[in-house]
Every structure is written in C-alpha cells, then in structure tokens.
GROMACS .gro file of C-alpha atoms in nm:
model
  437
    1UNK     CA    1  -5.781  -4.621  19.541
    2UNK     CA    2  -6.131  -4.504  19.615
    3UNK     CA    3  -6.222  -4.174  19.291
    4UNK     CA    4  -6.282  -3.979  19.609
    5UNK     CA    5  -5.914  -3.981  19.679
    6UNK     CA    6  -5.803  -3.931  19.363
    7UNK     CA    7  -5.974  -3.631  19.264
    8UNK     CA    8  -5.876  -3.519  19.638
    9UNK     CA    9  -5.524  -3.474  19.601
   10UNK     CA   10  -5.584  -3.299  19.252
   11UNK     CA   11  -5.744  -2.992  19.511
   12UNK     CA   12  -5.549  -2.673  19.420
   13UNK     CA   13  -5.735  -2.482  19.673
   14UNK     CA   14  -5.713  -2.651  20.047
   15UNK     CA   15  -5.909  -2.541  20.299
   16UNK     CA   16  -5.783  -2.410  20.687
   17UNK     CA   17  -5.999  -2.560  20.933
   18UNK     CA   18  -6.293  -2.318  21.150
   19UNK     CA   19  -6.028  -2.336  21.486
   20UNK     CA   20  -5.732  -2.205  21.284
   21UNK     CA   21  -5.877  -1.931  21.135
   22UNK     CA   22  -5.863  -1.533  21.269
   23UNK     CA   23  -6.090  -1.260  21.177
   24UNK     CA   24  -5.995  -0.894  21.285
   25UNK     CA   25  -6.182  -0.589  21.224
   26UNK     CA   26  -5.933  -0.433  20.967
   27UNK     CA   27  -6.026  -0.741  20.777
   28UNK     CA   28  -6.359  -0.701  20.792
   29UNK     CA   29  -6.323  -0.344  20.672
   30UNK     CA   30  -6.062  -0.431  20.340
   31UNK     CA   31  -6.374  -0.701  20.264
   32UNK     CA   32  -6.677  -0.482  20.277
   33UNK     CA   33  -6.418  -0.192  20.059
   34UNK     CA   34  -6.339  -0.480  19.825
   35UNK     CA   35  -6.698  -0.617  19.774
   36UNK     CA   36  -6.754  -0.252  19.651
   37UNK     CA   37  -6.517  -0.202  19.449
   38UNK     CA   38  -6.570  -0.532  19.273
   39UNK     CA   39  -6.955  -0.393  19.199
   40UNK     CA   40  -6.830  -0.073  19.052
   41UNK     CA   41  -6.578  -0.223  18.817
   42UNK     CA   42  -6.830  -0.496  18.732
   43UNK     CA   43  -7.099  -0.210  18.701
   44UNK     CA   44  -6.883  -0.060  18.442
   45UNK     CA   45  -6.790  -0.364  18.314
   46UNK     CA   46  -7.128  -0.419  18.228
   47UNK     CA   47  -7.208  -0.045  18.119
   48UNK     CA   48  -6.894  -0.079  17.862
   49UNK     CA   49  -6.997  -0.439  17.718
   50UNK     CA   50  -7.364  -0.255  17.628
   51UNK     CA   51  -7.220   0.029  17.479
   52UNK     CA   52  -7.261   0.069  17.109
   53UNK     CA   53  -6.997   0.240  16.885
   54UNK     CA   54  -7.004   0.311  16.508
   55UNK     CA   55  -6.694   0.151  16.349
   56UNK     CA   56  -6.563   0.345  15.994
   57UNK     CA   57  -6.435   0.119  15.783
   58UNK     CA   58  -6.334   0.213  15.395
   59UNK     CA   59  -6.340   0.001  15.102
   60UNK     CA   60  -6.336   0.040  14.720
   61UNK     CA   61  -6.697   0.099  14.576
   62UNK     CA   62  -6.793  -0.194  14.399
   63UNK     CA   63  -7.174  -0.113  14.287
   64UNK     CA   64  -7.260  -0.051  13.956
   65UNK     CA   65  -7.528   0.074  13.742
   66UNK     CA   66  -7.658   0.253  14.053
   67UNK     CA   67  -7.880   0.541  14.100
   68UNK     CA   68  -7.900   0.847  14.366
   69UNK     CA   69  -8.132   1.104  14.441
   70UNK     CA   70  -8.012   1.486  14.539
   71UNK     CA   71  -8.244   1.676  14.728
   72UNK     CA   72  -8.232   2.102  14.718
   73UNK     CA   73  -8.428   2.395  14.836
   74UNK     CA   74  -8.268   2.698  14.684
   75UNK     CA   75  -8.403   3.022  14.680
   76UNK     CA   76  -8.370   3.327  14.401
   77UNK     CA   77  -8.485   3.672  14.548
   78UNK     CA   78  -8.497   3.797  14.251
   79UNK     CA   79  -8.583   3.619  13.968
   80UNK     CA   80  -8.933   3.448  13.867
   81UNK     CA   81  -9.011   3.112  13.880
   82UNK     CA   82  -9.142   3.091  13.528
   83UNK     CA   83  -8.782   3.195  13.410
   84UNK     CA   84  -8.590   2.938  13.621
   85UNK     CA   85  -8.519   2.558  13.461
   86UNK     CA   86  -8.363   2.279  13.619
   87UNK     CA   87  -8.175   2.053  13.377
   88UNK     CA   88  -7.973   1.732  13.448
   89UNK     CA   89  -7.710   1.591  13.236
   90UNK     CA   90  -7.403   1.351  13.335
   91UNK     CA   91  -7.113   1.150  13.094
   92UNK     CA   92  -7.342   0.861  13.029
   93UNK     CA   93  -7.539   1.084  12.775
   94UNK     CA   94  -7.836   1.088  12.979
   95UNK     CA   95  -8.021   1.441  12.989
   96UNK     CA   96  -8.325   1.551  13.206
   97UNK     CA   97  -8.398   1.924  13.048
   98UNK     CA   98  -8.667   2.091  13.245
   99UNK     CA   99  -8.693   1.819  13.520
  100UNK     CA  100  -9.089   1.848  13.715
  101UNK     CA  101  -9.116   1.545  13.860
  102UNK     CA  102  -9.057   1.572  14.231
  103UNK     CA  103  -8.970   1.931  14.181
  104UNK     CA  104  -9.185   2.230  14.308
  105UNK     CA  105  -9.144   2.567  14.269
  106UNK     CA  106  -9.275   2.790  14.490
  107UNK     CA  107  -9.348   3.177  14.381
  108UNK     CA  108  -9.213   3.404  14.650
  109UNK     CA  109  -9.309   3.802  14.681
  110UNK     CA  110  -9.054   4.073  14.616
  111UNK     CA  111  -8.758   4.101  14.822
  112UNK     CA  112  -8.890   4.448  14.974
  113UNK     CA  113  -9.201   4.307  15.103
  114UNK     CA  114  -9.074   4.032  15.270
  115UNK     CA  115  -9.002   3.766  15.029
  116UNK     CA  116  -9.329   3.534  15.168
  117UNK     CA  117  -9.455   3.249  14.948
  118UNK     CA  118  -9.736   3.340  14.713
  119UNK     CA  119 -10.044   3.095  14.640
  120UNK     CA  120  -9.882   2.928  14.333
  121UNK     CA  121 -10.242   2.827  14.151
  122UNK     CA  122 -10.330   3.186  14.216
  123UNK     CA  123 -10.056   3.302  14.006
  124UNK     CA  124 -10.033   3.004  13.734
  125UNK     CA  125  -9.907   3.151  13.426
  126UNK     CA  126 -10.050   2.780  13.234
  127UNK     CA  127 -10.369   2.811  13.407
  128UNK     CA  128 -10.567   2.755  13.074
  129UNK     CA  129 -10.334   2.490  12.937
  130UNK     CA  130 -10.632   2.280  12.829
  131UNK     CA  131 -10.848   2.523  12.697
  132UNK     CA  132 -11.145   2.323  12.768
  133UNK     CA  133 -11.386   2.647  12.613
  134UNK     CA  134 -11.265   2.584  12.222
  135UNK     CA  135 -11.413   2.364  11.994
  136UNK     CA  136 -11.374   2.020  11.936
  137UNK     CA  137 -11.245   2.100  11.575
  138UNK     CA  138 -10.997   2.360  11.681
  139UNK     CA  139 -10.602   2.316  11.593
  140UNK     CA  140 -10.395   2.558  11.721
  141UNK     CA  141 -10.094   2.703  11.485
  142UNK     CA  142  -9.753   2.647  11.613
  143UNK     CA  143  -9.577   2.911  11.398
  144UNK     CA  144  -9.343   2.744  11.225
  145UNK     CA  145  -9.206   2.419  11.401
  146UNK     CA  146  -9.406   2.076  11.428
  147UNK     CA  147  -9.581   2.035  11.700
  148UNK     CA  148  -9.444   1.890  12.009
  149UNK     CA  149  -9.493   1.476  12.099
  150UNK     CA  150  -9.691   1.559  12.416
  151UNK     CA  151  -9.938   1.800  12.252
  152UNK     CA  152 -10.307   1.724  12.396
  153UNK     CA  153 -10.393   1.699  12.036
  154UNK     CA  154 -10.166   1.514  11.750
  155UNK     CA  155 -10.055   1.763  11.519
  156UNK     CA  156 -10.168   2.074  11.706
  157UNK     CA  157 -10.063   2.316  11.975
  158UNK     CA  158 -10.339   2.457  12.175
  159UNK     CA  159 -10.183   2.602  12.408
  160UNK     CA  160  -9.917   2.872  12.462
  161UNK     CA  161  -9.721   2.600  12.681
  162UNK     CA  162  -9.716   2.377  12.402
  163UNK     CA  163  -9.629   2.645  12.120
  164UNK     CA  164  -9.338   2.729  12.420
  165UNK     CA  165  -9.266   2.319  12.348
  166UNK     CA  166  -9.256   2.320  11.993
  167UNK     CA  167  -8.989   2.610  12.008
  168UNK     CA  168  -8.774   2.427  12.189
  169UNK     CA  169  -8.760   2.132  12.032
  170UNK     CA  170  -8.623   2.306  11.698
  171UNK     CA  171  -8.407   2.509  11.951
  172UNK     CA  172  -8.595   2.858  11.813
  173UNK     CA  173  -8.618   3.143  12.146
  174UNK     CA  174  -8.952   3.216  12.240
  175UNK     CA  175  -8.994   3.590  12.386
  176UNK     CA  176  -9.304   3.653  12.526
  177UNK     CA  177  -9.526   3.548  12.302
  178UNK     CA  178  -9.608   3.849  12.068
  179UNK     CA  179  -9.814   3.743  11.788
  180UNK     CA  180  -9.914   3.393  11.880
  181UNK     CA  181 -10.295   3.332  11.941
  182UNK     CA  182 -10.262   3.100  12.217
  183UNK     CA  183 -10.054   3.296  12.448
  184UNK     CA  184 -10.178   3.626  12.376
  185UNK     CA  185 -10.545   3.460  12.435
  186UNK     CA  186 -10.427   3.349  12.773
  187UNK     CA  187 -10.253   3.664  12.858
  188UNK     CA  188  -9.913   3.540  12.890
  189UNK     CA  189  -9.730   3.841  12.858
  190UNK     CA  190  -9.924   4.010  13.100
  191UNK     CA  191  -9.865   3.746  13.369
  192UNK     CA  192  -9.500   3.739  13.295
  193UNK     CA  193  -9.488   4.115  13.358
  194UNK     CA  194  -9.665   4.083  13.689
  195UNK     CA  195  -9.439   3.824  13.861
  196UNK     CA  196  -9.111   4.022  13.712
  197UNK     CA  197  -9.024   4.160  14.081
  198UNK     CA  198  -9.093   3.808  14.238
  199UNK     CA  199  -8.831   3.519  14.359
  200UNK     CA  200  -8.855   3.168  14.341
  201UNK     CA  201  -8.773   2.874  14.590
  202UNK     CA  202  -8.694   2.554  14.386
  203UNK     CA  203  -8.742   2.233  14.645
  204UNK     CA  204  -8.795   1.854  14.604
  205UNK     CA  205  -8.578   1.565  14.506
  206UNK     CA  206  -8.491   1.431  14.198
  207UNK     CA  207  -8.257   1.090  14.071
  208UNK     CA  208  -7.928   1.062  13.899
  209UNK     CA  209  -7.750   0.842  13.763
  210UNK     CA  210  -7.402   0.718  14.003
  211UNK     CA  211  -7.174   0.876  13.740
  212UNK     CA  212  -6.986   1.210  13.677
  213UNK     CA  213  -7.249   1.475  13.597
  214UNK     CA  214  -7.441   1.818  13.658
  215UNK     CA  215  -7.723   2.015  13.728
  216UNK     CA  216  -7.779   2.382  13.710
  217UNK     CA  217  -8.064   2.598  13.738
  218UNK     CA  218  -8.033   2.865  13.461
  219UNK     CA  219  -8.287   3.119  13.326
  220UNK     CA  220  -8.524   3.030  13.009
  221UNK     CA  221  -8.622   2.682  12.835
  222UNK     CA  222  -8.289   2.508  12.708
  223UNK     CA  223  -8.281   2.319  12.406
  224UNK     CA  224  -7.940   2.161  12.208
  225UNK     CA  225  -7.804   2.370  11.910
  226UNK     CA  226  -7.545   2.119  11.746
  227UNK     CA  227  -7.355   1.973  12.051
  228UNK     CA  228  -7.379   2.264  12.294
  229UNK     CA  229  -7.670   2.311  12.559
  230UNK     CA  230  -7.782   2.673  12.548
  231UNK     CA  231  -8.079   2.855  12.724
  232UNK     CA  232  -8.343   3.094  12.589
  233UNK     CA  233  -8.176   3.409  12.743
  234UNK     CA  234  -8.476   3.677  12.599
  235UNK     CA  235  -8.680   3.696  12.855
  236UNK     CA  236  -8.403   3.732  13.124
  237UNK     CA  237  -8.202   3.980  12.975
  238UNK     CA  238  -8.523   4.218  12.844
  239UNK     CA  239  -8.501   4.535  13.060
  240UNK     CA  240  -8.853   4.551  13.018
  241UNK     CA  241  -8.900   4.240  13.225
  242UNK     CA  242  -8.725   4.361  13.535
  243UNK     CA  243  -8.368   4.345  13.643
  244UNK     CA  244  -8.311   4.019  13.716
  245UNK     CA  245  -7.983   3.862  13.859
  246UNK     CA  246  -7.852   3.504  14.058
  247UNK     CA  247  -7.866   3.629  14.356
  248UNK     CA  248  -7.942   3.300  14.538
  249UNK     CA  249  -7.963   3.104  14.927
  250UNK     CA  250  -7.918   2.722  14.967
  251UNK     CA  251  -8.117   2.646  15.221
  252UNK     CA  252  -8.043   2.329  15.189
  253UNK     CA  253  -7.855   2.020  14.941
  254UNK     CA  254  -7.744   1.625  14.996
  255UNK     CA  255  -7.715   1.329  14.799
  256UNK     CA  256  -7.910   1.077  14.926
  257UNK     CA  257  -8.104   1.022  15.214
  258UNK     CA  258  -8.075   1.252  15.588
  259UNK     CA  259  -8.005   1.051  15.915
  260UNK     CA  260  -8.284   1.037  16.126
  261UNK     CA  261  -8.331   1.235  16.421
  262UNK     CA  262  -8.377   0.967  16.652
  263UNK     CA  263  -8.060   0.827  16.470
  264UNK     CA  264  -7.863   1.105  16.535
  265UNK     CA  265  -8.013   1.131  16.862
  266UNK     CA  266  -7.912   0.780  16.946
  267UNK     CA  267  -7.539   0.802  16.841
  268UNK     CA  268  -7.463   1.141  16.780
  269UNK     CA  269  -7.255   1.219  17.035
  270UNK     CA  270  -6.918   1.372  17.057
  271UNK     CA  271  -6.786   1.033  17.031
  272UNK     CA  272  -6.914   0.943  16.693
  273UNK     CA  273  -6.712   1.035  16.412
  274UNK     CA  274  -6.957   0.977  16.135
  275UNK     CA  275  -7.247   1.205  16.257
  276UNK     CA  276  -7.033   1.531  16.361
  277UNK     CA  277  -6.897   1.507  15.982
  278UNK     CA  278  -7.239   1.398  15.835
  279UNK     CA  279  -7.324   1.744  15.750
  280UNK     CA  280  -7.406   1.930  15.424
  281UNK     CA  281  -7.137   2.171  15.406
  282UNK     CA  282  -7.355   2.342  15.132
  283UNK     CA  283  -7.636   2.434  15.368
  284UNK     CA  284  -7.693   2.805  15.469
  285UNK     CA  285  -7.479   2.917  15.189
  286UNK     CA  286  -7.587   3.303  15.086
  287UNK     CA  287  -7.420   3.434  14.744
  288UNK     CA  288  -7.535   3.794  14.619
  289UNK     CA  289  -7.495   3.994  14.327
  290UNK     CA  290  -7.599   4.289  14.111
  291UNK     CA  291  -7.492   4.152  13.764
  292UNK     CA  292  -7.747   3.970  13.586
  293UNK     CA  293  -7.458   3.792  13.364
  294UNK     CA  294  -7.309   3.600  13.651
  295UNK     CA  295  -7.230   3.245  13.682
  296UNK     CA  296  -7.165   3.063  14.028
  297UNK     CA  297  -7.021   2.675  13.968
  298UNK     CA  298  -6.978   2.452  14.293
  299UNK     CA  299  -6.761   2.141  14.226
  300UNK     CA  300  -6.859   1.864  14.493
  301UNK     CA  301  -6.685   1.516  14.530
  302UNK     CA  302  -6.929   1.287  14.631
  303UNK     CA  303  -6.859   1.010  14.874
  304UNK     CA  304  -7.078   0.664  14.913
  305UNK     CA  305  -7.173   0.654  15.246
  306UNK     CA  306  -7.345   0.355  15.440
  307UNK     CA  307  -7.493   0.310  15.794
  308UNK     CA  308  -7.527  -0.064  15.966
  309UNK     CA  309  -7.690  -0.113  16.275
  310UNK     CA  310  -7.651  -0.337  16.497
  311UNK     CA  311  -7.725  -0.657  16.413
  312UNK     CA  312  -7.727  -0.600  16.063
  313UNK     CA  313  -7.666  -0.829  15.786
  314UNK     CA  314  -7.615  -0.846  15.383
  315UNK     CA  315  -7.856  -1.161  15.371
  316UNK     CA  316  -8.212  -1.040  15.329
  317UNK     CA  317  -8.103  -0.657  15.330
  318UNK     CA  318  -8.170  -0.426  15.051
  319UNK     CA  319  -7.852  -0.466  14.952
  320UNK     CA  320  -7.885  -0.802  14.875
  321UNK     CA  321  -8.201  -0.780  14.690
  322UNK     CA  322  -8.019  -0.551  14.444
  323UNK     CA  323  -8.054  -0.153  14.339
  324UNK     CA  324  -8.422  -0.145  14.336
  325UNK     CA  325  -8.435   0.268  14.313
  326UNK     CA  326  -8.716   0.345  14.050
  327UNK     CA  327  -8.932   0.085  14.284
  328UNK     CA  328  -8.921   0.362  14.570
  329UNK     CA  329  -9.067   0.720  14.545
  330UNK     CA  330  -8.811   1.022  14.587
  331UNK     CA  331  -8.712   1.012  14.932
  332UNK     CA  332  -8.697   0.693  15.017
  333UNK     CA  333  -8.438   0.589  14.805
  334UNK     CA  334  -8.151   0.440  15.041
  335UNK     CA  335  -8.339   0.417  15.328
  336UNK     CA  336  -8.392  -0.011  15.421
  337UNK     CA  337  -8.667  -0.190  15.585
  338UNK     CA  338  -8.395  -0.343  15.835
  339UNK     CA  339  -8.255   0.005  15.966
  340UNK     CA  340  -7.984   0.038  15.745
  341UNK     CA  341  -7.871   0.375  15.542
  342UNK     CA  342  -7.738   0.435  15.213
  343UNK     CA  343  -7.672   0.809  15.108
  344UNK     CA  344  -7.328   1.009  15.043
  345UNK     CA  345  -7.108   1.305  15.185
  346UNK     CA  346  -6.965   1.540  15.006
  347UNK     CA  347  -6.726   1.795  15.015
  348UNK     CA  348  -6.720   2.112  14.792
  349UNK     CA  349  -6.539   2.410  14.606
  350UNK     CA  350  -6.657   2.689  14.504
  351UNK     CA  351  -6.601   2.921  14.171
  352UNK     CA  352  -6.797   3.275  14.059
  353UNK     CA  353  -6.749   3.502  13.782
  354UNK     CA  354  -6.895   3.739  13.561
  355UNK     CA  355  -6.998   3.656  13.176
  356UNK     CA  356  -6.861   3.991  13.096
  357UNK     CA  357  -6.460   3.842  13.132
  358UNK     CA  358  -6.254   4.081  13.327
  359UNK     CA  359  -6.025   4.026  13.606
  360UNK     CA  360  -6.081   3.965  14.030
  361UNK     CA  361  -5.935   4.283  14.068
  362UNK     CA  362  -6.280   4.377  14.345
  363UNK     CA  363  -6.124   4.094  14.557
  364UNK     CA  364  -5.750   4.188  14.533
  365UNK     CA  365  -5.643   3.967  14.267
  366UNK     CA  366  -5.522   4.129  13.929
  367UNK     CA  367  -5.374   3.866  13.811
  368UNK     CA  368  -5.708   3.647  13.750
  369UNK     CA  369  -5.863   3.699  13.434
  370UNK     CA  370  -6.220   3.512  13.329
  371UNK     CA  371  -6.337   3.437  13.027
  372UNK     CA  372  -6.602   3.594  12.870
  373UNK     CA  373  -6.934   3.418  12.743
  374UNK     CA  374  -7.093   3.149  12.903
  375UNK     CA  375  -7.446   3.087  13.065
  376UNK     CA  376  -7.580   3.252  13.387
  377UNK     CA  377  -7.721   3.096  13.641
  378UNK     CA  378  -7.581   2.815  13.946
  379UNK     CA  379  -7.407   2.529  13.810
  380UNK     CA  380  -7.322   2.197  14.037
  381UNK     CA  381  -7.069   1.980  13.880
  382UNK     CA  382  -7.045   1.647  14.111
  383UNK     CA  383  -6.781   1.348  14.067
  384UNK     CA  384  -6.817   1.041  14.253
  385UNK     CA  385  -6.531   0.902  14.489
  386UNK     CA  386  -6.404   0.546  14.409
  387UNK     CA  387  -6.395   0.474  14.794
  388UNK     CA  388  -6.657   0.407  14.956
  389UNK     CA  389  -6.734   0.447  15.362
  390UNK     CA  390  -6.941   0.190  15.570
  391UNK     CA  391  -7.025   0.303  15.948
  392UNK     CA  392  -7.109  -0.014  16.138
  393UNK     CA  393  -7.295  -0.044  16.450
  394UNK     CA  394  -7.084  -0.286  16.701
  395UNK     CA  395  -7.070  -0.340  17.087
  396UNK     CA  396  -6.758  -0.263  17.177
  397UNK     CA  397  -6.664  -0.628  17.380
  398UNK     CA  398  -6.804  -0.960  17.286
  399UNK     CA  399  -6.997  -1.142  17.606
  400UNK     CA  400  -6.707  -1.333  17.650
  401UNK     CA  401  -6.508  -1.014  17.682
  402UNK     CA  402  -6.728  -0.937  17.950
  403UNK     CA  403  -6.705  -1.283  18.137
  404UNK     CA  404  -6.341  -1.252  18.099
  405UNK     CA  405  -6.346  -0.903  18.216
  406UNK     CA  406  -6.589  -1.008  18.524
  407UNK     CA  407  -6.308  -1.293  18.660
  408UNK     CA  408  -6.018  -1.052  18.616
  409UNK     CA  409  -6.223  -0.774  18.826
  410UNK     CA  410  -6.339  -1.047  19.114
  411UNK     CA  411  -5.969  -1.209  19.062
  412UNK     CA  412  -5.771  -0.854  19.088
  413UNK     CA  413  -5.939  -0.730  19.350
  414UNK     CA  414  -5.961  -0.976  19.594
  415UNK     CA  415  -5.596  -1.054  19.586
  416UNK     CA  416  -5.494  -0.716  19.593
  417UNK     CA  417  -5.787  -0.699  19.903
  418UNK     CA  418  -5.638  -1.068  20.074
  419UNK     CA  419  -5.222  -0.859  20.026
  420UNK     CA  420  -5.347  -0.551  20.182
  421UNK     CA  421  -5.524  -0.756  20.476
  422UNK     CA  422  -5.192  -0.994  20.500
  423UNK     CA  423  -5.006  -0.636  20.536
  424UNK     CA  424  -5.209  -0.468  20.788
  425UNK     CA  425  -5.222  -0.779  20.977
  426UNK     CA  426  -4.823  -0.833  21.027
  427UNK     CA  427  -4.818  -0.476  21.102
  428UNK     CA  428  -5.030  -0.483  21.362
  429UNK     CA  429  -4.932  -0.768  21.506
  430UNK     CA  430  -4.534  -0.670  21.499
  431UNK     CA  431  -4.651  -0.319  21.654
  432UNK     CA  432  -4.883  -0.549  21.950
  433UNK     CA  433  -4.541  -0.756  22.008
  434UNK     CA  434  -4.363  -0.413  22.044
  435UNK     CA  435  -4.556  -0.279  22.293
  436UNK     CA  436  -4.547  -0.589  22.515
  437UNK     CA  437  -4.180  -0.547  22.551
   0.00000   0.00000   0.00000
C-alpha cells in the first residue's frame, strides 16, 4: 500500500466537498463575532503572560557576619548640636562612641524664629582646632589626664577639643572649660552660650553590625565608668546654658537601602504587597516635652528584606561574591550592580518616661510607676528577625502557558461559535419548513 494511503486513513479531520457545503448569513455573522472574540482573549492572553508580579517568599536567614547601614534625619528644637552625641553599641562588644563619619549635624536657629539651618562653619565652636598661630615648641597642658591617642602632637593637647578628648578617656566631666588655656583662648564658653537657644538636625548614614544592638543620641561626650556607659550631663543640665529638653521630629529612619522611585514606580501598585508595606513606620514621628530629664526608647524588630528582578540570578550577583560592605561608601550598601535590593523592614514600639520616677497618672494610668535615674535623650534598641523575606520578580505564565492558553482560546471559541451556528441553523430551517405548511 502506497504511504499516501496510509497516512490517509490516519486523517482525523475529513473534509466536505465545495458542492455540499452551505453558507448563510447568520453564519457569517457568529464568524466575524468569533474572530473577535478570539483577538480579545488572545489580546489579554498576551497582556497577562507580560505581566510582572513580585512573589513573597520567606525563609530562615542564613547570612552571617553581615553588616547594615541605618540612615536618620532627626531633629532637636531645642537643644545644640555641640551637646548632642551619637553612640553605637550592640551584644558583640563592639562600640562606636561619638560616631562622625557619615554623620552631619546641622545647626538650626531657635524655635521662635523659625527653626532655619544656620551656616555650620560660621558657627564652628572647633574652628581653631589646629592652632596654626603657636609655636612650634608649644605643648598644651591637659589638666590632669594623658593626652589623648589622636592629639596633633604626641604627648600634648593643643586644643580645647583635644583637652575635651583627654577627659573622656579617663571618664572625668568637662563643663565648659573654666580654667583651661586652650578653650578659654578659643572662646569656648562664649560660643557655647551663643548657640544655647539653637536646635540641631542629626542626618547621614552610618553601619552596624547584623546583631542585637543600639543607638541613642544623648546630651554630652560619653565615656565608660566600670561597666556602665554614662554621659557628661553638666553642660545640659546648667540653667545657665539654657533650658534644654528632647523635644525631637524623625523626619526620617530605615535600615538599609530605599527603593527607587522608578522601582516603586514600576511595581508599586495596589497589587504589590511588598511596596504598600515597604514603609518606615518611624517617619514623621513628632514627640514633645518640657522636662529636660526625659527619656524616649523605640524598640524595632528588624526584618531582612530582599528584592529580585526579573531575570535575576545568585551566580555573578552580589550575593554570590560575598558581604563586601566596607568596599561600598554609606549608601550604597545593599544596592547590586544587577538590579537587585538588599535592605530591611521594621516594625516598632514605643516607650517614654521621665528620669524623675513617678507614675502615668497625666495619661490616665495610676497604676504605672517608672523608675527613677537613667540617661536622657532618644534611645533605639533594634533586634534582628531570624526570618528573612525575598520579593521576586516573575511573569506570571511561562510562554508555554501562553501557547497553551492561545489553543484553548482559538479551540473554545470556535466550537462554542460552530454549536451556536449548528443551533441557529436547525432553527431556522425547522421555522422555514413551518411556514411552508
């Protein structure tokens, strides 16, 4: 038997001939309706298979000996900035006491007159920290303790900032200054009297280590006296000096990295989960008070959070190529060469009291007592989540999905299309026959 034949009675689909076939106009009209639908559902079809969702997935958080960087811009109405210190310190023993790098302060006018920025080398109170005009030969005293490791000169402190060092490194208070050379040459008292009515905005970014720790921002240099961290309180507390008090806004504070706004822009929609929750529940946060022994703590759990795009993968990603984080400068830290995101979430409580002890009475609860004692000033306690959440870019068919999809649309529709024809046909025909009779 010829293949021809063989192959011809395998023919699922046999053919009518030209002569035996009839077209009516109701079939014409179910064709043209079905060739349309067909191109919407493929349309959509199409639309859905190039449609790009983020996927949440969580997992345990596997990385270790990791770093972060947290990022703030606080303002204090009404307290100087040459009063304020930023100190780090977390459970691996690690401290950062009086942390400048990728920190500015920024000296802001008095409350009543607006609260503007002020030209901060204008109103330096360290201006003459070199003092280029003495002699070669000249050693400064430093009144008791030795002098400090990063003196400009071994041995010696010739300037008021590093007689201010050498205090605090024997963990002695300071004052203002009265009866030491340097500062009284460089008028230090005088320019701490004349920024007592300013504020200060603290801003920048600094690094942590990826364990349980804290930072606060609390008045005066702090130094260690036997195993507690205390503050040189003097200066804050002198009535002389103003009255001074915590009154503070947090303009804004994250861990990590901040999506781009063409990344939000791209898939922030009411549809993504991630980016409607992405937000720093910190920011905009206004706390007042008239007690210059006050203490406000916020307690934040801290959540590893990671962003994929599409396309994305662990081989040749930063990921891969290891924590690399004191490689980067602050504020670039998580962010990847191949689009990808690594920063954290966090979610936060929040606890305020007065050093003075007393009970919440003001707020309607008697039965809350506080201790008394402590340092003032805002604390952040943060403790990092064992899970970890990864937000992966993915299509949301594969092209075979869409293939598949295509045939069941052309499929569907056409038999639905060839039934609805067959019906309107018989009917028509059965009503023709009727009407002959």
């Amino acid at each position: 038997m010829p293949a021809k034949s063989r192959f011809t009675r395998l023919d699922a689909f046999t053919k009518t001939v030209e002569d035996a076939r009839i077209r009516t106009t109701s079939g014409g009209i179910v064709t043209i309706t079905s060739l349309l639908i067909v191109l919407y559902l493929v349309w959509g079809e199409w639309s859905d298979y190039r449609r790009v969702v983020v996927h949440p997935e969580l997992i345990v958080d596997k990385g270790r000996g990791e770093r972060m960087e947290i990022h703030l811009n606080i303002s204090f109405p009404r307290i100087p900035c040459e009063l304020l210190t930023l100190d780090v310190m977390d459970v691996s023993g690690e401290q950062q006491t009086g942390v400048k790098h990728g920190i500015q302060k920024v000296q802001l006018a008095p409350a009543i007159e607006g609260g503007r920025p002020v030209d901060v080398r204008a109103l330096d109170l360290h201006a003459d920290k070199q003092a280029d005009h003495l002699g070669p030969d000249y050693c400064g005293e430093c009144y008791g303790p030795p002098a400090p490791a990063t003196a400009s000169k071994p041995g010696c402190c010739q300037t008021c900032e590093e007689v201010r060092e050498a205090y605090a490194a024997v963990s002695w208070a300071f004052g203002k200054g009265e009866g030491v050379a340097q500062c009284e040459r460089e008028h230090y008292s005088e320019k701490l009297q004349a920024q007592r009515d300013q504020g200060c905005r603290i801003e920048g970014g600094f690094r942590v280590n990826k364990v349980i720790g804290n930072f606060h921002i609390a008045p005066g240099r702090s130094f260690s006296n036997g195993m507690m961290h205390v503050h040189d309180l003097n200066n804050y507390l002198d009535p002389s000096q103003g009255s001074h008090t915590f009154t503070h806004t947090i303009h804004h504070l994250r861990f990590g990295p901040q999506l781009p706004d063409d990344l939000s822009k791209r898939v922030g929609g009411k549809t993504i989960a991630w980016t409607n929750h992405h937000l720093n529940p910190l920011d905009s946060t206004e706390q007042a008070t008239d007690d210059a022994a006050f203490n406000y703590m916020y307690f934040l759990k801290v959540v590893s959070t990671s962003y994929y795009p599409l396309g994305w993968s662990l081989r040749g990603s930063s990921i891969d190529q290891g924590d690399s984080s004191d490689l980067v400068s602050i504020g670039q830290h998580g962010l990847g060469p191949d689009g990808s995101l690594e920063t954290h979430q966090y979610s936060v409580t929040s606890h305020k009291r007065s050093l003075q002890g007393g009970s919440d009475s003001k707020e309607g609860h008697k039965e809350r007592l506080h201790a008394v004692g402590g340092i003032p000033g805002v604390f952040f306690s943060y403790d990092i989540s064992p899970m970890k959440v990864i937000n992966r870019e993915e299509r949301t068919k594969t092209f075979t999905g869409f293939l598949t999809g295509v045939c069941a649309i052309v499929g569907g529709t056409l038999t639905v299309a060839a039934a609805i024809d067959r019906g309107v046909y018989e009917g028509a025909t059965r009503i023709k026959k009727l009407h002959q009779r």
